[in-house]
PDB file of C-alpha atoms in Angstrom:
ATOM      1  CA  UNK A  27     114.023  95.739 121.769  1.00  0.00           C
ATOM      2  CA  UNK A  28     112.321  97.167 118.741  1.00  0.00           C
ATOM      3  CA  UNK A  29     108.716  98.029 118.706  1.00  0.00           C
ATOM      4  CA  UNK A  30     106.679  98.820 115.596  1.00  0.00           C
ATOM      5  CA  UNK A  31     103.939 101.019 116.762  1.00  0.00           C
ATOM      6  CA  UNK A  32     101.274 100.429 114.012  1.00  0.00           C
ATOM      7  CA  UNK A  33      97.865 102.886 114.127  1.00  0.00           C
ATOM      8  CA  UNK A  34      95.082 102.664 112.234  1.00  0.00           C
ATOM      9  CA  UNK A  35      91.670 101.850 111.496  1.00  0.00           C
ATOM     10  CA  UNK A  36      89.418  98.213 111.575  1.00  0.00           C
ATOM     11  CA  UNK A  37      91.594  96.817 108.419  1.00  0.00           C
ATOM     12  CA  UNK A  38      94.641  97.152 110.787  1.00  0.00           C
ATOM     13  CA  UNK A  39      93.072  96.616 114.492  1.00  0.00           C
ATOM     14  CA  UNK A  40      93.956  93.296 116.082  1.00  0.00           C
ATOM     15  CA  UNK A  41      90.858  90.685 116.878  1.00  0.00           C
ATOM     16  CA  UNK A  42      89.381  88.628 119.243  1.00  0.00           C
ATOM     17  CA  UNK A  43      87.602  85.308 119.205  1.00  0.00           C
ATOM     18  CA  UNK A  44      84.436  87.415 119.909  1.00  0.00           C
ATOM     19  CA  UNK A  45      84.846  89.316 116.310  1.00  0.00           C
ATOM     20  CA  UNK A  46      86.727  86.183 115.150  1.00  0.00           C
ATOM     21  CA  UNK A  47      86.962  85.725 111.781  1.00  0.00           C
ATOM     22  CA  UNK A  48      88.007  89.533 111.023  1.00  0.00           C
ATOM     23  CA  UNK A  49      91.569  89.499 111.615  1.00  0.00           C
ATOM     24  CA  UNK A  50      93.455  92.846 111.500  1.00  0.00           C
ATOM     25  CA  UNK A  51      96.391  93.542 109.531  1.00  0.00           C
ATOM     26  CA  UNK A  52      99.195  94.030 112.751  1.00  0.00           C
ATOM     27  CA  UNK A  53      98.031  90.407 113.613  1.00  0.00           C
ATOM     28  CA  UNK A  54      99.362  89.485 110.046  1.00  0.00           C
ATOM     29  CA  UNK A  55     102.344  91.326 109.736  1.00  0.00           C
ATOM     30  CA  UNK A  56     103.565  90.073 113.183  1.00  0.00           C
ATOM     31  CA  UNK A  57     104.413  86.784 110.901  1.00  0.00           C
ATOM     32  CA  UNK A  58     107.018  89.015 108.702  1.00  0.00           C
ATOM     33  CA  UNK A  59     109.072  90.141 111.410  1.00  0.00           C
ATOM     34  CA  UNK A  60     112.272  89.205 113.348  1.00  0.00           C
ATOM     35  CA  UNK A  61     111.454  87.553 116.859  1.00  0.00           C
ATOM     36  CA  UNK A  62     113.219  90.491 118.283  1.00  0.00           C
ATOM     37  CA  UNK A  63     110.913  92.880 116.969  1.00  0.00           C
ATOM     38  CA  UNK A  64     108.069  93.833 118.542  1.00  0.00           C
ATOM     39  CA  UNK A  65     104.761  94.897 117.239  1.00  0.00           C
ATOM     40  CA  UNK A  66     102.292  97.111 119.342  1.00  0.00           C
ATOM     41  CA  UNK A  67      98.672  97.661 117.348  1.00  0.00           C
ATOM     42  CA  UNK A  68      96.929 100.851 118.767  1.00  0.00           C
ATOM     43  CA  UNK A  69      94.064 100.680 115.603  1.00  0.00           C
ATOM     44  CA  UNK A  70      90.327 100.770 116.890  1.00  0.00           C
ATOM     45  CA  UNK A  71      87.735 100.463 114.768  1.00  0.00           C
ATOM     46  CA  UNK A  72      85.941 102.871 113.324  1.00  0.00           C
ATOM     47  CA  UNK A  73      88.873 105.243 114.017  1.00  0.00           C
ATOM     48  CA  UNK A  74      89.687 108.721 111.552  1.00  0.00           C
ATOM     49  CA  UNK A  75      92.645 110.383 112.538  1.00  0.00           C
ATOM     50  CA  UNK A  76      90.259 112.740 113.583  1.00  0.00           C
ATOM     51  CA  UNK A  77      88.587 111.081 116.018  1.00  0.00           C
ATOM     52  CA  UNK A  78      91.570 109.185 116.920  1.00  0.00           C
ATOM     53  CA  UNK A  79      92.940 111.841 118.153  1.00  0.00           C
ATOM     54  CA  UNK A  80      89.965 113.712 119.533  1.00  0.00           C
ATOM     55  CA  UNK A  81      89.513 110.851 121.657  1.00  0.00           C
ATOM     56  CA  UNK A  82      93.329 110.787 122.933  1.00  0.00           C
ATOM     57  CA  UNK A  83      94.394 107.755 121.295  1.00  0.00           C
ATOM     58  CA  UNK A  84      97.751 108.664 120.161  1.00  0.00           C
ATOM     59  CA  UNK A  85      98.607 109.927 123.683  1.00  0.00           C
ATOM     60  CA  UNK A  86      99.865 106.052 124.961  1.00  0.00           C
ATOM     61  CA  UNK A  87     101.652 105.859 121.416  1.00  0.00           C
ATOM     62  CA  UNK A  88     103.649 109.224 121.916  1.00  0.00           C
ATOM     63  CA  UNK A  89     104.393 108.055 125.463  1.00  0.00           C
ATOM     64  CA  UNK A  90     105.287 104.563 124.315  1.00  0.00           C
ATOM     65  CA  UNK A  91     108.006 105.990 121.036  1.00  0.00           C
ATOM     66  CA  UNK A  92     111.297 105.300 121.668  1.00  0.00           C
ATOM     67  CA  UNK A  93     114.351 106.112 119.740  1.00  0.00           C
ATOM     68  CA  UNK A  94     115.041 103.592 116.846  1.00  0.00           C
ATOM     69  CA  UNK A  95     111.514 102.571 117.116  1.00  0.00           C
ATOM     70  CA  UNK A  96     109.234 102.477 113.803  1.00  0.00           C
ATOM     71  CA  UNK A  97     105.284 104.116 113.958  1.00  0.00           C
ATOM     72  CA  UNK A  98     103.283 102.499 110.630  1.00  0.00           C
ATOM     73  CA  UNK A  99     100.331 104.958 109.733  1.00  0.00           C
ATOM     74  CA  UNK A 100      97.575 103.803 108.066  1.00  0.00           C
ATOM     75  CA  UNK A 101      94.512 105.829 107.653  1.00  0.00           C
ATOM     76  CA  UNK A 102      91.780 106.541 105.218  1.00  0.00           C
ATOM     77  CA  UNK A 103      88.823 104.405 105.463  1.00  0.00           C
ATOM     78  CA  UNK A 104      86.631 106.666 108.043  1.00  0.00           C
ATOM     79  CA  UNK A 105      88.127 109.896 107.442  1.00  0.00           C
ATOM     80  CA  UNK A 106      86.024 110.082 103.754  1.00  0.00           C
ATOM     81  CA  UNK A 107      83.080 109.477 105.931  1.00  0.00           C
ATOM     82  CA  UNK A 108      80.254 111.774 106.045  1.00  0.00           C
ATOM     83  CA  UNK A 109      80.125 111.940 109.601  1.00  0.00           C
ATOM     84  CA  UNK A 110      81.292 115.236 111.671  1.00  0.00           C
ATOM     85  CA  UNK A 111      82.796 113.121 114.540  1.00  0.00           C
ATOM     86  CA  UNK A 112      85.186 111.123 111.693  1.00  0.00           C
ATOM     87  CA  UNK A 113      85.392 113.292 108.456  1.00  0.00           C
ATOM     88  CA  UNK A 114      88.646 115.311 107.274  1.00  0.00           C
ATOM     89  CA  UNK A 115      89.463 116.988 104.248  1.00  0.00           C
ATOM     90  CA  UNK A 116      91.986 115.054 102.370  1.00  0.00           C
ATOM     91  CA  UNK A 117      93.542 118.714 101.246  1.00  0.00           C
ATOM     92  CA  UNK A 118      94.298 119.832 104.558  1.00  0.00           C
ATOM     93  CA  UNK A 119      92.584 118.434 107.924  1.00  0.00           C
ATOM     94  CA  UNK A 120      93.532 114.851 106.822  1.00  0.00           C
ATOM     95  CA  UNK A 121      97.338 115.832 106.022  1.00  0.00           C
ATOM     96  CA  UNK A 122      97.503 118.032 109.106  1.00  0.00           C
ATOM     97  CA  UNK A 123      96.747 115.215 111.437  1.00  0.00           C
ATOM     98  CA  UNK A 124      98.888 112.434 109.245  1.00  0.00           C
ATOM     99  CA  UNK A 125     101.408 115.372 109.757  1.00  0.00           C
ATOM    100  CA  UNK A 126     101.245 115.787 113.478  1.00  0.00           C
ATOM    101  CA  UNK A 127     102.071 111.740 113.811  1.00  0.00           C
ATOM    102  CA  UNK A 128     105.342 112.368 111.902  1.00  0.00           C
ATOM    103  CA  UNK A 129     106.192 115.164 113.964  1.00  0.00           C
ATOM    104  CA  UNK A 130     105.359 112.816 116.970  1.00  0.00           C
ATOM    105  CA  UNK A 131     107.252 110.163 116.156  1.00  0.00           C
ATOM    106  CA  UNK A 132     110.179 112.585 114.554  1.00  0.00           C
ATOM    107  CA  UNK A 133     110.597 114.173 118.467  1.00  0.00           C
ATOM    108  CA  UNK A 134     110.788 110.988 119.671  1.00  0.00           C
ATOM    109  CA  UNK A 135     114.011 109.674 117.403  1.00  0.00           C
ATOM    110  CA  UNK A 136     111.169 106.723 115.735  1.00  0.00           C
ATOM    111  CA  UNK A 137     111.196 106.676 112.254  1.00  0.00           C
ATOM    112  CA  UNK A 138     107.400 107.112 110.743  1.00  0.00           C
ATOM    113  CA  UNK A 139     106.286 105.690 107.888  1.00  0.00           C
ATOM    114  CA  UNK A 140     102.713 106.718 105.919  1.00  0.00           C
ATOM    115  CA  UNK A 141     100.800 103.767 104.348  1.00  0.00           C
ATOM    116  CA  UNK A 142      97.635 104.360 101.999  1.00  0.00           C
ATOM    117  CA  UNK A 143      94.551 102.596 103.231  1.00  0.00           C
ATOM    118  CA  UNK A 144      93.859  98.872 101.487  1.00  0.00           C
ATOM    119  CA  UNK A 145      91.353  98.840  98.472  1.00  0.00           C
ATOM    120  CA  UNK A 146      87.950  98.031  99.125  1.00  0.00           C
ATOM    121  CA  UNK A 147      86.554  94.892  97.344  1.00  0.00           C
ATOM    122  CA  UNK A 148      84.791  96.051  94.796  1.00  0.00           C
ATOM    123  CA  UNK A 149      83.518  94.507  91.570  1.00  0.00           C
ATOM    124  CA  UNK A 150      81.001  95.124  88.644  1.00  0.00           C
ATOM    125  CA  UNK A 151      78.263  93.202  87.894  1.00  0.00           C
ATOM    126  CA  UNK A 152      80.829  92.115  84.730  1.00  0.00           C
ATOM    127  CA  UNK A 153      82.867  90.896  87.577  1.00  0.00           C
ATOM    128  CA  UNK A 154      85.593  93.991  86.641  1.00  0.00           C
ATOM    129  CA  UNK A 155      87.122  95.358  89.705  1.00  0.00           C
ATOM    130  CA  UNK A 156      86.138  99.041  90.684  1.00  0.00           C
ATOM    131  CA  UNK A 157      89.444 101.038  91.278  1.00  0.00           C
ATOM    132  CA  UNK A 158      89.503 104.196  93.450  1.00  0.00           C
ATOM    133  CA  UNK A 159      87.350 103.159  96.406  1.00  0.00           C
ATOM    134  CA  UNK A 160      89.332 105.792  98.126  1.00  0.00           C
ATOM    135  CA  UNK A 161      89.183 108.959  96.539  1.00  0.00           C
ATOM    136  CA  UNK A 162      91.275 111.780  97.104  1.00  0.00           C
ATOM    137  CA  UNK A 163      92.461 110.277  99.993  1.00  0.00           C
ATOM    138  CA  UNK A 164      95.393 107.916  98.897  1.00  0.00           C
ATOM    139  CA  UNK A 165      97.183 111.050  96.700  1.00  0.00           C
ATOM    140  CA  UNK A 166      97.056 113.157  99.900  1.00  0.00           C
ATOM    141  CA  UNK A 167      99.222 110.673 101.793  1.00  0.00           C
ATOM    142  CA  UNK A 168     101.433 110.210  98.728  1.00  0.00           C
ATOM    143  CA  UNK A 169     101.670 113.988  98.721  1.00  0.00           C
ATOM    144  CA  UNK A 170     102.310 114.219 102.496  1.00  0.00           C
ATOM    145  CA  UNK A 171     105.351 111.344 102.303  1.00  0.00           C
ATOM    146  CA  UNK A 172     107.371 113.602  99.439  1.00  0.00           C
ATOM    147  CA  UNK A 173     106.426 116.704 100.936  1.00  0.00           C
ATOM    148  CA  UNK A 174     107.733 115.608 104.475  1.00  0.00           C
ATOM    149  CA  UNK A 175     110.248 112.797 103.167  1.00  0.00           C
ATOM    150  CA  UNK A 176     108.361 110.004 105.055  1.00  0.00           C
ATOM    151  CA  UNK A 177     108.974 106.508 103.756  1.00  0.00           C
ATOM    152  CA  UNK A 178     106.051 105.432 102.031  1.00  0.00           C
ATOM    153  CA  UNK A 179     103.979 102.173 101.298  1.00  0.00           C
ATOM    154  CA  UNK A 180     101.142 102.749  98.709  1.00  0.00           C
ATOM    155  CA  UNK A 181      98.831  99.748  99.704  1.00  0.00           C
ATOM    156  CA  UNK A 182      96.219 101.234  97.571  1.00  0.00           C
ATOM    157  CA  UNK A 183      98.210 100.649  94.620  1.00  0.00           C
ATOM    158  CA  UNK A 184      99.362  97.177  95.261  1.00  0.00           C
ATOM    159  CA  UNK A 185      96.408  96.157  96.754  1.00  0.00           C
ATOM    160  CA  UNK A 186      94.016  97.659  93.957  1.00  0.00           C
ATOM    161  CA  UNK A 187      95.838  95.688  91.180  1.00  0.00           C
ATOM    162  CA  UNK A 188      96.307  92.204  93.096  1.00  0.00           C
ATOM    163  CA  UNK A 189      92.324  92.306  93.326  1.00  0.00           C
ATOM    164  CA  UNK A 190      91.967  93.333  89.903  1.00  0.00           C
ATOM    165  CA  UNK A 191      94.226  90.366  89.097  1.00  0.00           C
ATOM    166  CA  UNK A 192      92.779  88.275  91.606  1.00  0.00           C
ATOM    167  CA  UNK A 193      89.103  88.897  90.454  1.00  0.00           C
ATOM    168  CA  UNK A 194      85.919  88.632  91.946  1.00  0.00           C
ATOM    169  CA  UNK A 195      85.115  84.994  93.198  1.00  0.00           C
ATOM    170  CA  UNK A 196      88.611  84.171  94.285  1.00  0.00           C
ATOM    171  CA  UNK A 197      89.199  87.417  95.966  1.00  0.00           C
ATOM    172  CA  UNK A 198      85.863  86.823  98.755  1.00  0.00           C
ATOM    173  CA  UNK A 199      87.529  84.488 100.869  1.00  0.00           C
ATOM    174  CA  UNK A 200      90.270  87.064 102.172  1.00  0.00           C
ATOM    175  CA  UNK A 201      87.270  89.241 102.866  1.00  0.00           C
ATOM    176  CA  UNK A 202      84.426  89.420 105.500  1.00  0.00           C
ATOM    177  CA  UNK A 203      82.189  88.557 102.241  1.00  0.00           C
ATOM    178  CA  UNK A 204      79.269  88.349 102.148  1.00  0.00           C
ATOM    179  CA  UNK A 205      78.989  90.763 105.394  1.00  0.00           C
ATOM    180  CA  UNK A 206      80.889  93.069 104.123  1.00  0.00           C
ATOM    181  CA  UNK A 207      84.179  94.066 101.694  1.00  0.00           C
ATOM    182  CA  UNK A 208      86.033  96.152 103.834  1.00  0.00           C
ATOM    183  CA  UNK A 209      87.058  93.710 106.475  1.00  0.00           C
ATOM    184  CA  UNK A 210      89.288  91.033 106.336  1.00  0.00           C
ATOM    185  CA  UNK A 211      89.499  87.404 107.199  1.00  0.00           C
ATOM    186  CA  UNK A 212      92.738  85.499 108.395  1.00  0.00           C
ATOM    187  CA  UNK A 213      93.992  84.613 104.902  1.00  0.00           C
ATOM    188  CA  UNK A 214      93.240  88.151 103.803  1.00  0.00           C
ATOM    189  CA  UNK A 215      95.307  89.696 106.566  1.00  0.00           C
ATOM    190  CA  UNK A 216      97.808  87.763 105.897  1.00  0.00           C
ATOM    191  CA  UNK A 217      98.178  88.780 102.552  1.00  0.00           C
ATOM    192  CA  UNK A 218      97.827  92.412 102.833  1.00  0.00           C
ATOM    193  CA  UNK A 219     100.314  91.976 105.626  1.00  0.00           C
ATOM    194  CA  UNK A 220     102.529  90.852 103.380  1.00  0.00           C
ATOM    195  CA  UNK A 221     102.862  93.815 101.081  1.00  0.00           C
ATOM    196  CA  UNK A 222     103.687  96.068 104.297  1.00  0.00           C
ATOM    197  CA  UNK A 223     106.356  93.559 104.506  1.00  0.00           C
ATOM    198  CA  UNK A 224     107.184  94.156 100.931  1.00  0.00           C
ATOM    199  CA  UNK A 225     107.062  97.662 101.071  1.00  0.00           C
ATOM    200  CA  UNK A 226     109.386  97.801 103.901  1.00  0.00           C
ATOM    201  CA  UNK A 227     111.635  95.417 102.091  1.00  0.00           C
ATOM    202  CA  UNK A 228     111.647  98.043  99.678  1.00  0.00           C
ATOM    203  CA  UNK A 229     112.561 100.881 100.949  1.00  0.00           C
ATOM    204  CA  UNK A 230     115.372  98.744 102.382  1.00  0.00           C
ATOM    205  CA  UNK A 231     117.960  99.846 105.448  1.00  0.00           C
ATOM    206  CA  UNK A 232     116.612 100.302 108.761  1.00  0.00           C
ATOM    207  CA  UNK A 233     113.277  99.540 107.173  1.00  0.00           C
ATOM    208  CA  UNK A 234     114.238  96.117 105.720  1.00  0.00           C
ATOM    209  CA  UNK A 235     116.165  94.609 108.460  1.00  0.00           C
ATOM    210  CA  UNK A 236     112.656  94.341 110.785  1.00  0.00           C
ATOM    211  CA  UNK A 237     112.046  91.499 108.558  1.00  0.00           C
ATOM    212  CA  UNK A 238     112.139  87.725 109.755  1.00  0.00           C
ATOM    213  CA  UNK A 239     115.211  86.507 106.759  1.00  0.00           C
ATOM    214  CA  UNK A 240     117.067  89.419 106.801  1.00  0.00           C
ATOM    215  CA  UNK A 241     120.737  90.155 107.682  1.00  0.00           C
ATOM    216  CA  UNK A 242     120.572  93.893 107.801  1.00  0.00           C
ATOM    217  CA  UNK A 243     120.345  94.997 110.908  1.00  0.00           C
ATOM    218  CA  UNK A 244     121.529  92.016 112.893  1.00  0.00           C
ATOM    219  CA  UNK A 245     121.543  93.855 116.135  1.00  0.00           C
ATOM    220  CA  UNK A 246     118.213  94.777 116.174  1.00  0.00           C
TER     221      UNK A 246
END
């Protein structure tokens, strides 16, 4: 069987009942794929790749790769904190970790892939949505995937112009709003799910046939 190994942060991290309703993205893109593909989320809140790997969290995912198997990468929220423990510099610590996944998952015959982190939900008091949340953070992972010739998903960008689209007022109901705009509810998982799923459709092959719908790939 398949497995999608997908690490990350909160915005990816599954959920109980005891956090319910934020709902991670792996429990929404679980809907998108074949029923013989399975997903494994390793994502803890809170989580840089620093600190995800200073606290040995990639070890069970290295252990767990296996040829033909898929490791989504999604990272970017807590690494532009200001916070020793969490903080990388999107020039060169942040790369160098996102790097060292690849490698992982490259020794192991898996197939990597580098995702930009989700948009924050931010809007003006004009009710204008507030691009670039992120930083310098998205362009380093953009940089990384061409450097290293990593498939690529740029949720930023999707995700930045479906909320500017979206607006304000309908856009708080995908979101742990008013607690927060980071988070996501059920519906907003979903959705943001759904452009992994679309990026994957896109860059087609291997990557495609995961999807539920799909005839590529029949054997998998």
């Amino acid at each position: 069987m398949t497995t999608v190994h997908y690490i990350g942060d909160s915005t990816v991290a599954r959920n109980n009942i005891h956090s319910y309703p934020q709902t991670g993205m792996s429990q929404g893109l679980q809907l998108y794929l074949k029923e013989a593909v399975r997903l494994v989320s390793y994502a803890k809140n809170g989580r840089s790749t620093k600190s995800f790997l200073d606290e040995g969290r990639f070890g069970p995912v290295e252990a767990a790769m296996a040829p033909g198997d898929f490791l989504l990468i999604q990272f970017g929220h807590n690494d532009e904190k200001d916070d020793p423990a969490r903080h990388t510099d999107p020039e060169s610590s942040f790369q160098d970790n996102l790097r060292l996944f690849i490698q992982a998952a490259r020794e192991k015959g898996a197939h990597p892939v580098l995702l930009t982190p989700i948009a924050r939900r931010l809007f003006d008091e004009n009710g204008n949505f507030r691009p670039g949340s992120h930083g310098e953070y998205p362009d380093a992972v953009r940089h990384l995937a061409q450097v290293e010739g990593v498939g690529l998903i740029d949720l930023t960008a999707v995700t930045e112009d479906y909320l500017a689209g979206l607006g304000d007022e309908p856009s708080k109901p995908m979101f742990m709003w008013p607690k927060d705009n980071t988070h996501l509810k059920p519906e907003g998982a979903v959705k943001m799910a759904g452009f992994v799923a679309q990026g994957l459709r896109q860059l087609g092959g291997i990557y495609a046939a995961l999807l539920a719908g799909t005839d590529e790939g029949a054997g998998i």
